[in-house]
mmCIF file of C-alpha atoms in Angstrom:
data_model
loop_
_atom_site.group_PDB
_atom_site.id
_atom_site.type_symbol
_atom_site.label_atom_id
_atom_site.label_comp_id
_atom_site.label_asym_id
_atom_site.label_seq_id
_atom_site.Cartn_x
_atom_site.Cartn_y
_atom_site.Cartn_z
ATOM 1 C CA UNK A 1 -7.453 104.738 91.767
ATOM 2 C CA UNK A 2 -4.828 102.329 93.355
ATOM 3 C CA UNK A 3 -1.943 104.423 91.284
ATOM 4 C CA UNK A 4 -1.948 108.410 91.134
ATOM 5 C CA UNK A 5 -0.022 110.839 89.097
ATOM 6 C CA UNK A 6 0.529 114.473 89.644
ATOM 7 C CA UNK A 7 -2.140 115.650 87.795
ATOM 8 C CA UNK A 8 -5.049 112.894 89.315
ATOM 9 C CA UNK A 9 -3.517 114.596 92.936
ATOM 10 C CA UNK A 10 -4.249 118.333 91.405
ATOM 11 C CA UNK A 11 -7.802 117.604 90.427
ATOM 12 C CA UNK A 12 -8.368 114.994 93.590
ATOM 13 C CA UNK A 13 -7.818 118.739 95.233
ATOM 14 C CA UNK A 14 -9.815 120.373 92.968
ATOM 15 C CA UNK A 15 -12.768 117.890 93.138
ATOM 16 C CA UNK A 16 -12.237 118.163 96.844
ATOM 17 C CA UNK A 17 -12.264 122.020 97.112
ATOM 18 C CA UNK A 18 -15.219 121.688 94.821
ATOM 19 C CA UNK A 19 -17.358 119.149 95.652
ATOM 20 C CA UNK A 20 -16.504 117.937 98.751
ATOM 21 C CA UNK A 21 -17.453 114.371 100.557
ATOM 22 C CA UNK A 22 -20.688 114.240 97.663
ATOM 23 C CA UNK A 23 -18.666 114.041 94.717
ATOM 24 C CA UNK A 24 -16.188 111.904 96.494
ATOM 25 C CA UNK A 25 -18.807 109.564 97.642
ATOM 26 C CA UNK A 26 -20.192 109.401 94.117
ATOM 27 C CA UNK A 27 -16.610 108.644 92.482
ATOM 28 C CA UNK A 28 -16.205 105.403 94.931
ATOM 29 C CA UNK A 29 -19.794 104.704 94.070
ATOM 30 C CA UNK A 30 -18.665 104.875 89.845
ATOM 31 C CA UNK A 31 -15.168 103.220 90.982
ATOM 32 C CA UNK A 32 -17.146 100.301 92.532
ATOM 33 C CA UNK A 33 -19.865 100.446 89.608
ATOM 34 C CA UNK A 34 -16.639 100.178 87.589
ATOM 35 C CA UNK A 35 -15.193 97.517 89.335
ATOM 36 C CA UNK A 36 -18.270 95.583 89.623
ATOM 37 C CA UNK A 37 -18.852 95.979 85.870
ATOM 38 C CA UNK A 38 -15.263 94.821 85.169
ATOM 39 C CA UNK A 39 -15.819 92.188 87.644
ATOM 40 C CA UNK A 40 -18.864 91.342 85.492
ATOM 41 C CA UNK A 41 -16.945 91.767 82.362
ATOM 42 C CA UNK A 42 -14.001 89.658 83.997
ATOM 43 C CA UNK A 43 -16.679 86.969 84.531
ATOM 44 C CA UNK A 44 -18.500 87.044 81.648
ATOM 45 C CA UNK A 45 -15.279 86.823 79.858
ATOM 46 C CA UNK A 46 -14.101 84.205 81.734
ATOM 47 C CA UNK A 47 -17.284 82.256 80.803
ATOM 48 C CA UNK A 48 -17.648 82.971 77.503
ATOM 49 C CA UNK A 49 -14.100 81.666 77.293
ATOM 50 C CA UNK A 50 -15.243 78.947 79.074
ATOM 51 C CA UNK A 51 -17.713 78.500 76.628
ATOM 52 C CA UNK A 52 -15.634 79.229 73.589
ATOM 53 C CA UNK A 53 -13.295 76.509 74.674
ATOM 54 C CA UNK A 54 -15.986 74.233 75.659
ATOM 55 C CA UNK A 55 -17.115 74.718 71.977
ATOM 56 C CA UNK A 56 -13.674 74.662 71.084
ATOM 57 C CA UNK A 57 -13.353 71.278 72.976
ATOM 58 C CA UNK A 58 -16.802 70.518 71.607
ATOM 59 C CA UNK A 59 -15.704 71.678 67.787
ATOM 60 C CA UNK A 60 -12.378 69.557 68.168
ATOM 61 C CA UNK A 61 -13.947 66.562 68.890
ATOM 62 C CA UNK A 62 -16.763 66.814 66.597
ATOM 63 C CA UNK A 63 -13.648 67.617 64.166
ATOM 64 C CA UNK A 64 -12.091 64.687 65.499
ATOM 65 C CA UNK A 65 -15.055 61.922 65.753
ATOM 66 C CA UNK A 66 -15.751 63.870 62.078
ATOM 67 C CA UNK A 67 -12.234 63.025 60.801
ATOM 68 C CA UNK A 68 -12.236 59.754 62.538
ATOM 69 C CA UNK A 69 -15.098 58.596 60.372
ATOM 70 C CA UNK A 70 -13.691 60.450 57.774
ATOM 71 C CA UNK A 71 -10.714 58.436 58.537
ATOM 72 C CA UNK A 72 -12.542 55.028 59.449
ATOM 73 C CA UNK A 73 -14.718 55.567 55.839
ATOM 74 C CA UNK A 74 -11.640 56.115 54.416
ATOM 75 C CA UNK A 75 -9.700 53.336 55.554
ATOM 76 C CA UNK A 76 -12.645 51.382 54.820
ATOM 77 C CA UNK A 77 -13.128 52.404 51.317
ATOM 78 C CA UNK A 78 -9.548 52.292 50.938
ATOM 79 C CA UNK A 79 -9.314 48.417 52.283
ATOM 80 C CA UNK A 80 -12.138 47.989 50.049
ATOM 81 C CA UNK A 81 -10.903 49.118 47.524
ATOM 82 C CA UNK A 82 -7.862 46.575 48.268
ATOM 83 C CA UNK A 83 -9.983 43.868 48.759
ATOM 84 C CA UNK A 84 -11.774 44.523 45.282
ATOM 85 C CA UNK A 85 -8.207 44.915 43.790
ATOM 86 C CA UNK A 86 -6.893 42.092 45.642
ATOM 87 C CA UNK A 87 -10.159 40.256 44.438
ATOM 88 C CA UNK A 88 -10.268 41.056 41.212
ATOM 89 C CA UNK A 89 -6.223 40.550 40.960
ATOM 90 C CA UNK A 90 -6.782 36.946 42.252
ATOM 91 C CA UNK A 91 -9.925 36.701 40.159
ATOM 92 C CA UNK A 92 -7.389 37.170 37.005
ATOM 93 C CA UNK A 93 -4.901 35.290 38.665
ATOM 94 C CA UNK A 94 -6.948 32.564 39.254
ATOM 95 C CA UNK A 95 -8.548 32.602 35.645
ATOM 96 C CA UNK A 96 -5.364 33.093 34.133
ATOM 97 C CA UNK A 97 -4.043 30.133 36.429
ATOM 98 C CA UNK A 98 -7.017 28.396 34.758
ATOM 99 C CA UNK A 99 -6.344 29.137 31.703
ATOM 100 C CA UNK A 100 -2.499 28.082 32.089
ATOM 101 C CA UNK A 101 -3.412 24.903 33.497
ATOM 102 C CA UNK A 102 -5.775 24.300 30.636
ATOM 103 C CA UNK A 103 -3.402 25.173 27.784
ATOM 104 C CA UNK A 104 -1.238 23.008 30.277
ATOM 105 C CA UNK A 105 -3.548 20.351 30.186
ATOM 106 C CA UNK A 106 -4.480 20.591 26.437
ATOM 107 C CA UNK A 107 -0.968 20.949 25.706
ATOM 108 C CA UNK A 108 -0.451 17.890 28.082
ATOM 109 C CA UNK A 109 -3.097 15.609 26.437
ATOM 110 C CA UNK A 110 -1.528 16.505 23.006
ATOM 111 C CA UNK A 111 1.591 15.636 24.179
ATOM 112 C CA UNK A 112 -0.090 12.159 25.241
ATOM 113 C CA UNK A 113 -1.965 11.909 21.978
ATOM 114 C CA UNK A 114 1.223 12.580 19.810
ATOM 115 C CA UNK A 115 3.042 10.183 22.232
ATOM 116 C CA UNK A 116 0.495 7.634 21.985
ATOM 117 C CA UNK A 117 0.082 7.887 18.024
ATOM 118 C CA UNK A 118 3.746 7.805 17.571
ATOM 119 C CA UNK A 119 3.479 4.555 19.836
ATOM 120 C CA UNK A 120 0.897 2.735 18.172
ATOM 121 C CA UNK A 121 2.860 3.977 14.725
ATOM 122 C CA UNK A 122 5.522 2.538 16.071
ATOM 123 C CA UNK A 123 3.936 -0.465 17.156
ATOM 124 C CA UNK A 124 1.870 -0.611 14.015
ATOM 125 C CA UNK A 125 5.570 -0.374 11.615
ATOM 126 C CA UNK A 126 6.785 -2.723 14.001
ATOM 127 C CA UNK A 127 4.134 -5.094 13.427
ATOM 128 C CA UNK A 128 4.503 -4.149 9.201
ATOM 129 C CA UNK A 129 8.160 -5.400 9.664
ATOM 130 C CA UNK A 130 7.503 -8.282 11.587
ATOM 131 C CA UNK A 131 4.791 -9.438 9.189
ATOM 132 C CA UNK A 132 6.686 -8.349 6.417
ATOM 133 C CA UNK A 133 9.471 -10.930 7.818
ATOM 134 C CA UNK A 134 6.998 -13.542 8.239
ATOM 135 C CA UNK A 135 5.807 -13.017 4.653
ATOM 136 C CA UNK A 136 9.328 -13.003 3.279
ATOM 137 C CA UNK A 137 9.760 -16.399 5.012
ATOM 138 C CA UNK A 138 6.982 -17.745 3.640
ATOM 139 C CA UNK A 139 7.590 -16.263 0.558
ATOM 140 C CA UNK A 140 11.171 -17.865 0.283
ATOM 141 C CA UNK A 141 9.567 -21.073 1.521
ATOM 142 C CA UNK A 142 7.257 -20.833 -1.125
ATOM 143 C CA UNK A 143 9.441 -20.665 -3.588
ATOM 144 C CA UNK A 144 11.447 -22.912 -2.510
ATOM 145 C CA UNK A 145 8.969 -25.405 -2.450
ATOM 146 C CA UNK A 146 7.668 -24.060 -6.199
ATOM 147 C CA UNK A 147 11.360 -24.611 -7.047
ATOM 148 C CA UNK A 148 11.448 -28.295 -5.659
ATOM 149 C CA UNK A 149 8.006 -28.910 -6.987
ATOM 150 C CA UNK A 150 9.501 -27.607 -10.217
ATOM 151 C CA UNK A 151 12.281 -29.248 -10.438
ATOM 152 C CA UNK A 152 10.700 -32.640 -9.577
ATOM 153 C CA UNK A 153 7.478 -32.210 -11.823
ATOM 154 C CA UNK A 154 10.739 -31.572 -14.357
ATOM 155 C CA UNK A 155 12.047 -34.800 -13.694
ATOM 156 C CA UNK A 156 8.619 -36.547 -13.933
ATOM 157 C CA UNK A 157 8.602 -34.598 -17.074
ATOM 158 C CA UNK A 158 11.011 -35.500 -18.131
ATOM 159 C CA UNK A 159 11.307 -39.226 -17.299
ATOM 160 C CA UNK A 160 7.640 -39.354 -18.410
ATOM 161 C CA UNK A 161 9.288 -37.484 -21.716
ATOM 162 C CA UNK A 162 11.676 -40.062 -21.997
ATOM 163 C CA UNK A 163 9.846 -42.959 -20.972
ATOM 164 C CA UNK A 164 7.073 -42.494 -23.805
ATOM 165 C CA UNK A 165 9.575 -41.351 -26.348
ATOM 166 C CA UNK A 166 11.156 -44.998 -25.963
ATOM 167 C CA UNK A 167 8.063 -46.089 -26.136
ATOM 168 C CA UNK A 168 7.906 -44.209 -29.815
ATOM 169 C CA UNK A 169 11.137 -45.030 -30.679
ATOM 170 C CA UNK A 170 9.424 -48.722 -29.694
ATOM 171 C CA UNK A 171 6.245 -48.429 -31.077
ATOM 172 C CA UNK A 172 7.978 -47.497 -34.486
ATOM 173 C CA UNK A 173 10.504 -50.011 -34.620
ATOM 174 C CA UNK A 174 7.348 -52.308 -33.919
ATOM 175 C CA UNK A 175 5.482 -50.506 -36.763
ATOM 176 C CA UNK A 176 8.675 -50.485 -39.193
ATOM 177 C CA UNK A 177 8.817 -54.081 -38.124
ATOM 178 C CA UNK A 178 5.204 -55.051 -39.315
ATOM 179 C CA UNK A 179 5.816 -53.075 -42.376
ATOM 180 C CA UNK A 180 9.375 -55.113 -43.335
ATOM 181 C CA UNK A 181 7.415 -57.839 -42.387
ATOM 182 C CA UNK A 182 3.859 -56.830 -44.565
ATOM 183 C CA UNK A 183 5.826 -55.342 -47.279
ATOM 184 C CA UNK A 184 8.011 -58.915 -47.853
ATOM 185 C CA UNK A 185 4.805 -60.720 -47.339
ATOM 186 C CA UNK A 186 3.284 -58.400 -50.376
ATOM 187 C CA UNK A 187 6.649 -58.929 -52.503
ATOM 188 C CA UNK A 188 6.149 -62.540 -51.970
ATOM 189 C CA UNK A 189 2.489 -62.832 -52.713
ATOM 190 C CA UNK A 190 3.398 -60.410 -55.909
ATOM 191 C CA UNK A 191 5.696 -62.826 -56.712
ATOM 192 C CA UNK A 192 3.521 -65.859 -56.968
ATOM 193 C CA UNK A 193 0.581 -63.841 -58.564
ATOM 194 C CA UNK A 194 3.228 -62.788 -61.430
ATOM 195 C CA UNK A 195 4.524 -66.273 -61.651
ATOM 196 C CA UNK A 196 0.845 -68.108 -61.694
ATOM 197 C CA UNK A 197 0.291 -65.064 -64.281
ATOM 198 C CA UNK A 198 2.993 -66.321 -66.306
ATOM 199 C CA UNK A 199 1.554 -70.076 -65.807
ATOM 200 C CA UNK A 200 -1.929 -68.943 -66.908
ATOM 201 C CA UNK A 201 -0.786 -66.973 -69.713
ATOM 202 C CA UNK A 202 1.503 -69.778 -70.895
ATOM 203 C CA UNK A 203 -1.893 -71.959 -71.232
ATOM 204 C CA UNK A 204 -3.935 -69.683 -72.745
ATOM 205 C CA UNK A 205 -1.162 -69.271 -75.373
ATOM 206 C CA UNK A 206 -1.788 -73.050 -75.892
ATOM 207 C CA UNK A 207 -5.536 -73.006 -75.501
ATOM 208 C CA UNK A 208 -5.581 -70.096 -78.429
ATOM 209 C CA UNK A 209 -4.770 -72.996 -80.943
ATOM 210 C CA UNK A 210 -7.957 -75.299 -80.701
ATOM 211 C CA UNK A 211 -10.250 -72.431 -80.561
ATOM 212 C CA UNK A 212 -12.516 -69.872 -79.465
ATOM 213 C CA UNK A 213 -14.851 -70.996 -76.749
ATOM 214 C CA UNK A 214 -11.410 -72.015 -74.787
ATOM 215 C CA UNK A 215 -9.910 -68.371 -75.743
ATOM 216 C CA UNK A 216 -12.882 -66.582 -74.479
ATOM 217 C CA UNK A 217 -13.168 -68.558 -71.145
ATOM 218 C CA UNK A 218 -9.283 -68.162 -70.921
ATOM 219 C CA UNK A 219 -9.701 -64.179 -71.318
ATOM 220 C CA UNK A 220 -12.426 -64.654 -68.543
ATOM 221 C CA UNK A 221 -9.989 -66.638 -66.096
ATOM 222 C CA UNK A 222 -7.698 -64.088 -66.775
ATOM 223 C CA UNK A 223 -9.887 -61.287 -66.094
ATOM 224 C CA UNK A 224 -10.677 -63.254 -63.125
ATOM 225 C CA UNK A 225 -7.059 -63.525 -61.938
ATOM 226 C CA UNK A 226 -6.428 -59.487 -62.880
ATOM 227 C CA UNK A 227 -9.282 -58.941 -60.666
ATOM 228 C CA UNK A 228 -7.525 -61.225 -57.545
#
């Protein structure tokens, strides 16, 4: 032993007294046994520490490589998962853009439509008025003319009126005229008829004395003459 006590000195005596050199011998025999087998010990300890922290090492860096592709799957799932967001987000941004620019563009073409209609409306009332105007104007010409036509197919009317009633008023006086005239001619010829009557019925008077024959051929004369 490299440190003795009391007591190890007592029995080293003992042993001594006892057993002598044999027993010594024997004990540095054990001792180096002992040493050898701590020796061993020492070694194998060393290497199975060796070995522990070789699969220590060994365990860490599977651990590691294991949580780097642990960490690399994540990642990747994880940008994946982005990209599908980030995908899908500009999927529904991009169909919502569509949809935007369509109700844009429908709204847009509307617009146009409602912009043109009210244009051609406008264009359309605009042409109303103007050939409303025209239509007025030749409306008032119209009538205007009607009105001169009027007025001078009045006058012709009316000088026409007046022209043929003179020639009435003419045409009577002619006919009043002829009738003075046919009506003194009648008074006269009524005249001599009454006064060849009275001459005729003077000579029958006479005739009526010297007889018959001459009063029956005087009734016939007279009868003639009433018959003229």
């Amino acid at each position: 032993m490299a440190h003795t006590t009391p007591d190890n000195a007592s029995m080293e005596q003992v042993r001594e007294l006892l057993m002598g050199t044999q027993l010594k011998d024997m004990e540095n025999r054990i001792q180096r046994q002992e040493e050898r087998f701590m020796q061993e010990i020492a070694d194998l300890r060393d290497t199975v520490k060796n070995r522990v922290e070789s699969l220590e090492n060994f365990m860490k860096s599977e651990a590691s490589s294991l949580l780097h592709r642990l960490q690399e799957e994540k990642t990747e799932r994880a940008t994946a998962i982005k990209n599908e967001q980030r995908e899908r987000a500009e999927s529904l941004k991009a169909e919502h853009k569509d949809r935007v620019d369509a109700m844009k563009q429908d709204k847009r073409e509307r617009d146009d439509a409602v912009a043109q209609l009210n244009k051609d409306l406008a264009k359309k009332e605009e042409d109303f008025e103007r050939k409303l105007t025209t239509l007025s104007s030749t409306l008032d010409t119209a009538e205007q003319q009607l009105r001169q036509l009027l007025l001078a197919e009045s006058a012709r009317l009316s000088a026409t009126t007046e022209e043929k009633y003179k020639e009435a008023l003419s045409a009577l006086a002619r006919t009043a005229a002829q009738l003075r005239h046919d009506l003194v001619s009648r008074s006269a010829l009524s005249a001599l008829f009454t006064e060849n009557a009275v001459t005729l019925a003077g000579d029958l008077t006479i005739a009526e004395g010297e007889g018959s024959p001459t009063k029956t051929t005087s009734g016939t004369d007279k009868a003639a003459v009433a018959g003229s």
